[in-house]
PDB file of C-alpha atoms in Angstrom:
ATOM      1  CA  UNK L  25       4.287  -3.132 -17.144  1.00 83.00           C
ATOM      2  CA  UNK L  26       6.977  -3.850 -19.305  1.00 89.00           C
ATOM      3  CA  UNK L  27       8.325  -6.688 -19.800  1.00 91.00           C
ATOM      4  CA  UNK L  28      11.655  -5.377 -18.327  1.00 90.00           C
ATOM      5  CA  UNK L  29       9.323  -4.834 -15.659  1.00 92.00           C
ATOM      6  CA  UNK L  30       8.147  -8.825 -15.460  1.00 95.00           C
ATOM      7  CA  UNK L  31      11.337  -9.848 -15.278  1.00 94.00           C
ATOM      8  CA  UNK L  32      12.598  -7.607 -12.514  1.00 95.00           C
ATOM      9  CA  UNK L  33       9.433  -9.009  -9.820  1.00 96.00           C
ATOM     10  CA  UNK L  34      10.243 -11.929 -11.740  1.00 96.00           C
ATOM     11  CA  UNK L  35      13.609 -11.630 -10.330  1.00 96.00           C
ATOM     12  CA  UNK L  36      13.017 -10.604  -7.506  1.00 97.00           C
ATOM     13  CA  UNK L  37       9.916 -10.799  -5.273  1.00 96.00           C
ATOM     14  CA  UNK L  38      10.822 -14.402  -4.386  1.00 97.00           C
ATOM     15  CA  UNK L  39      13.793 -12.868  -2.155  1.00 96.00           C
ATOM     16  CA  UNK L  40      11.578  -9.965  -0.599  1.00 97.00           C
ATOM     17  CA  UNK L  41       8.412 -12.630  -0.338  1.00 97.00           C
ATOM     18  CA  UNK L  42      11.288 -14.606   1.238  1.00 97.00           C
ATOM     19  CA  UNK L  43      12.620 -11.873   3.716  1.00 96.00           C
ATOM     20  CA  UNK L  44       9.131 -11.307   5.511  1.00 95.00           C
ATOM     21  CA  UNK L  45       7.998  -8.436   3.282  1.00 96.00           C
ATOM     22  CA  UNK L  46       5.293  -8.294  -0.078  1.00 94.00           C
ATOM     23  CA  UNK L  47       6.282  -6.043  -3.819  1.00 95.00           C
ATOM     24  CA  UNK L  48       4.118  -3.252  -3.085  1.00 92.00           C
ATOM     25  CA  UNK L  49       5.043  -1.010  -6.033  1.00 93.00           C
ATOM     26  CA  UNK L  50       8.126  -1.482  -8.978  1.00 96.00           C
ATOM     27  CA  UNK L  51       9.174   0.677 -11.908  1.00 95.00           C
ATOM     28  CA  UNK L  52      11.773   1.496 -14.749  1.00 95.00           C
ATOM     29  CA  UNK L  53      12.329   4.654 -16.093  1.00 93.00           C
ATOM     30  CA  UNK L  54      14.622   7.011 -17.318  1.00 87.00           C
ATOM     31  CA  UNK L  55      17.446   4.662 -15.589  1.00 91.00           C
ATOM     32  CA  UNK L  56      15.747   4.913 -12.638  1.00 95.00           C
ATOM     33  CA  UNK L  57      14.021   1.591 -10.101  1.00 96.00           C
ATOM     34  CA  UNK L  58      11.975   1.801  -8.012  1.00 96.00           C
ATOM     35  CA  UNK L  59      11.419  -0.814  -5.974  1.00 97.00           C
ATOM     36  CA  UNK L  60       8.480   0.024  -3.289  1.00 96.00           C
ATOM     37  CA  UNK L  61       8.631  -3.406  -0.468  1.00 96.00           C
ATOM     38  CA  UNK L  62       5.758  -3.720   2.385  1.00 92.00           C
ATOM     39  CA  UNK L  63       4.333  -5.370   5.263  1.00 88.00           C
ATOM     40  CA  UNK L  64       1.358  -5.020   7.735  1.00 81.00           C
ATOM     41  CA  UNK L  65       4.170  -4.103  10.909  1.00 84.00           C
ATOM     42  CA  UNK L  66       6.315  -0.767   9.729  1.00 85.00           C
ATOM     43  CA  UNK L  67       9.692  -0.687   8.500  1.00 90.00           C
ATOM     44  CA  UNK L  68      13.037   0.528   9.471  1.00 92.00           C
ATOM     45  CA  UNK L  69      14.486   2.159   8.011  1.00 93.00           C
ATOM     46  CA  UNK L  70      17.170  -0.141   8.576  1.00 95.00           C
ATOM     47  CA  UNK L  71      14.933  -2.768   7.356  1.00 96.00           C
ATOM     48  CA  UNK L  72      15.307  -0.888   3.853  1.00 96.00           C
ATOM     49  CA  UNK L  73      18.167  -0.713   4.430  1.00 96.00           C
ATOM     50  CA  UNK L  74      19.052  -4.576   5.382  1.00 96.00           C
ATOM     51  CA  UNK L  75      16.646  -5.305   1.606  1.00 97.00           C
ATOM     52  CA  UNK L  76      18.725  -3.132  -0.768  1.00 97.00           C
ATOM     53  CA  UNK L  77      21.627  -4.686  -0.535  1.00 97.00           C
ATOM     54  CA  UNK L  78      19.680  -8.161  -1.047  1.00 97.00           C
ATOM     55  CA  UNK L  79      18.441  -6.225  -4.164  1.00 97.00           C
ATOM     56  CA  UNK L  80      21.512  -5.509  -4.886  1.00 96.00           C
ATOM     57  CA  UNK L  81      23.791  -7.776  -4.583  1.00 96.00           C
ATOM     58  CA  UNK L  82      20.067 -10.099  -6.428  1.00 96.00           C
ATOM     59  CA  UNK L  83      20.977  -7.327  -9.538  1.00 96.00           C
ATOM     60  CA  UNK L  84      24.419  -7.207  -9.680  1.00 95.00           C
ATOM     61  CA  UNK L  85      24.080 -11.334 -10.295  1.00 94.00           C
ATOM     62  CA  UNK L  86      21.378 -11.738 -12.776  1.00 94.00           C
ATOM     63  CA  UNK L  87      22.626  -8.090 -13.840  1.00 92.00           C
ATOM     64  CA  UNK L  88      18.860  -8.203 -15.494  1.00 92.00           C
ATOM     65  CA  UNK L  89      19.839  -4.389 -16.913  1.00 92.00           C
ATOM     66  CA  UNK L  90      22.122  -3.428 -19.899  1.00 89.00           C
ATOM     67  CA  UNK L  91      23.852   0.213 -18.530  1.00 89.00           C
ATOM     68  CA  UNK L  92      24.202   2.489 -15.113  1.00 92.00           C
ATOM     69  CA  UNK L  93      20.324   3.280 -13.594  1.00 93.00           C
ATOM     70  CA  UNK L  94      20.104   4.465 -10.153  1.00 96.00           C
ATOM     71  CA  UNK L  95      18.327   1.566  -8.020  1.00 96.00           C
ATOM     72  CA  UNK L  96      15.875   3.487  -4.977  1.00 96.00           C
ATOM     73  CA  UNK L  97      14.452   1.035  -2.768  1.00 96.00           C
ATOM     74  CA  UNK L  98      12.393   2.132   0.121  1.00 95.00           C
ATOM     75  CA  UNK L  99       8.578   1.610   1.837  1.00 94.00           C
ATOM     76  CA  UNK L 100       5.515   1.745   1.164  1.00 91.00           C
ATOM     77  CA  UNK L 101       5.209   4.234   3.883  1.00 87.00           C
ATOM     78  CA  UNK L 102       2.518   5.325   6.625  1.00 84.00           C
ATOM     79  CA  UNK L 103       0.045   5.969   4.509  1.00 89.00           C
ATOM     80  CA  UNK L 104       0.163   3.760   2.021  1.00 90.00           C
ATOM     81  CA  UNK L 105      -2.577   3.177  -1.000  1.00 90.00           C
ATOM     82  CA  UNK L 106      -4.229   0.391   0.092  1.00 90.00           C
ATOM     83  CA  UNK L 107      -5.972  -2.483  -2.045  1.00 88.00           C
ATOM     84  CA  UNK L 108      -9.296  -2.957  -1.787  1.00 92.00           C
ATOM     85  CA  UNK L 109     -10.006  -6.500  -1.481  1.00 90.00           C
ATOM     86  CA  UNK L 110      -7.556  -6.054   0.724  1.00 88.00           C
ATOM     87  CA  UNK L 111      -9.205  -3.683   2.690  1.00 93.00           C
ATOM     88  CA  UNK L 112      -9.930  -7.204   5.242  1.00 92.00           C
ATOM     89  CA  UNK L 113      -6.657  -7.187   6.996  1.00 90.00           C
ATOM     90  CA  UNK L 114      -7.018  -3.580   8.104  1.00 93.00           C
ATOM     91  CA  UNK L 115      -9.689  -3.816  10.083  1.00 95.00           C
ATOM     92  CA  UNK L 116      -9.250  -1.401  13.015  1.00 94.00           C
ATOM     93  CA  UNK L 117      -7.620   0.635  11.189  1.00 94.00           C
ATOM     94  CA  UNK L 118      -7.467   4.167  10.642  1.00 95.00           C
ATOM     95  CA  UNK L 119      -7.996   5.436   6.380  1.00 96.00           C
ATOM     96  CA  UNK L 120      -8.353   7.705   4.202  1.00 96.00           C
ATOM     97  CA  UNK L 121     -12.068   6.344   1.412  1.00 97.00           C
ATOM     98  CA  UNK L 122     -12.340   8.545  -1.257  1.00 97.00           C
ATOM     99  CA  UNK L 123     -16.175   7.807  -2.820  1.00 97.00           C
ATOM    100  CA  UNK L 124     -18.003   7.880  -5.914  1.00 96.00           C
ATOM    101  CA  UNK L 125     -20.757   7.581  -4.198  1.00 93.00           C
ATOM    102  CA  UNK L 126     -21.013  11.030  -1.498  1.00 93.00           C
ATOM    103  CA  UNK L 127     -22.139  10.128   1.967  1.00 93.00           C
ATOM    104  CA  UNK L 128     -23.757  13.101   3.454  1.00 91.00           C
ATOM    105  CA  UNK L 129     -22.335  14.970   0.556  1.00 92.00           C
ATOM    106  CA  UNK L 130     -18.864  14.485   1.708  1.00 93.00           C
ATOM    107  CA  UNK L 131     -16.690  12.646  -0.330  1.00 95.00           C
ATOM    108  CA  UNK L 132     -13.155  12.126   1.027  1.00 96.00           C
ATOM    109  CA  UNK L 133     -13.946  10.205   5.218  1.00 96.00           C
ATOM    110  CA  UNK L 134     -11.007   9.398   7.233  1.00 96.00           C
ATOM    111  CA  UNK L 135     -11.869   7.553  10.337  1.00 96.00           C
ATOM    112  CA  UNK L 136     -11.167   3.172  12.213  1.00 97.00           C
ATOM    113  CA  UNK L 137     -12.768   0.375   9.931  1.00 97.00           C
ATOM    114  CA  UNK L 138     -14.408  -1.387  12.015  1.00 97.00           C
ATOM    115  CA  UNK L 139     -15.696  -4.228  10.060  1.00 97.00           C
ATOM    116  CA  UNK L 140     -16.149  -5.501   6.345  1.00 96.00           C
ATOM    117  CA  UNK L 141     -19.046  -7.805   4.645  1.00 95.00           C
ATOM    118  CA  UNK L 142     -18.326  -8.157   0.848  1.00 95.00           C
ATOM    119  CA  UNK L 143     -21.096  -5.806   0.343  1.00 96.00           C
ATOM    120  CA  UNK L 144     -21.012  -3.407   2.759  1.00 96.00           C
ATOM    121  CA  UNK L 145     -18.275  -1.778   5.786  1.00 96.00           C
ATOM    122  CA  UNK L 146     -18.482  -0.305   9.235  1.00 97.00           C
ATOM    123  CA  UNK L 147     -16.415   2.733   9.219  1.00 97.00           C
ATOM    124  CA  UNK L 148     -16.148   5.278  12.413  1.00 96.00           C
ATOM    125  CA  UNK L 149     -15.897   8.669  11.874  1.00 95.00           C
ATOM    126  CA  UNK L 150     -15.443  11.909  13.564  1.00 92.00           C
ATOM    127  CA  UNK L 151     -18.231  14.816  13.747  1.00 85.00           C
ATOM    128  CA  UNK L 152     -17.984  17.416  15.759  1.00 84.00           C
ATOM    129  CA  UNK L 153     -16.143  15.238  17.793  1.00 83.00           C
ATOM    130  CA  UNK L 154     -18.180  12.620  18.208  1.00 92.00           C
ATOM    131  CA  UNK L 155     -18.048   8.984  16.819  1.00 94.00           C
ATOM    132  CA  UNK L 156     -20.068   7.681  15.140  1.00 94.00           C
ATOM    133  CA  UNK L 157     -20.200   4.260  12.591  1.00 96.00           C
ATOM    134  CA  UNK L 158     -22.012   4.698   8.988  1.00 95.00           C
ATOM    135  CA  UNK L 159     -22.054   1.729   7.063  1.00 96.00           C
ATOM    136  CA  UNK L 160     -20.752   2.783   3.753  1.00 96.00           C
ATOM    137  CA  UNK L 161     -21.238   0.556   0.666  1.00 95.00           C
ATOM    138  CA  UNK L 162     -17.770  -0.952  -0.624  1.00 96.00           C
ATOM    139  CA  UNK L 163     -18.850  -0.406  -4.397  1.00 95.00           C
ATOM    140  CA  UNK L 164     -18.845   3.142  -3.360  1.00 96.00           C
ATOM    141  CA  UNK L 165     -14.927   3.983  -2.366  1.00 97.00           C
ATOM    142  CA  UNK L 166     -13.086   4.373  -4.996  1.00 97.00           C
ATOM    143  CA  UNK L 167      -8.836   4.498  -3.141  1.00 96.00           C
ATOM    144  CA  UNK L 168      -8.290   4.052   0.200  1.00 96.00           C
ATOM    145  CA  UNK L 169      -5.236   4.572   1.729  1.00 95.00           C
ATOM    146  CA  UNK L 170      -3.386   4.241   5.211  1.00 92.00           C
ATOM    147  CA  UNK L 171      -3.696   7.945   7.656  1.00 93.00           C
ATOM    148  CA  UNK L 172      -2.197   9.470  10.663  1.00 88.00           C
ATOM    149  CA  UNK L 173      -4.302  10.242  13.162  1.00 84.00           C
ATOM    150  CA  UNK L 174      -3.298  13.118  14.784  1.00 78.00           C
TER     151      UNK L 174
END
């Protein structure tokens, strides 16, 4: 993260948190400032617009970026990445996991997070339309994201 990006995080994070969101990501490249917000509950388009107005007002007042730039504020989305240390917040959620060590030959699994312990997770998957709960080592999970269940 650049010095400019760190300064922008320090400037914007308190207000974003005050509004009830987390600052999920921030990047400034090529005249474009990308701000991504998140929270456990879904974020509506109206909420994105409202947060954009608040962030824009802070940026206008502080004027931390020299020259013209574009502000692009969005939510993390329906299939957002999940920090592995925060998986406990998503018990009961439908997830997509990428494993470093395959489970029955599969590196990518989708299912419901049933339970979590410091070393393992209980994960419910569907095998030929039958639900099965498996136990995975947390150390084997490389990436996790929310998934949409069809």
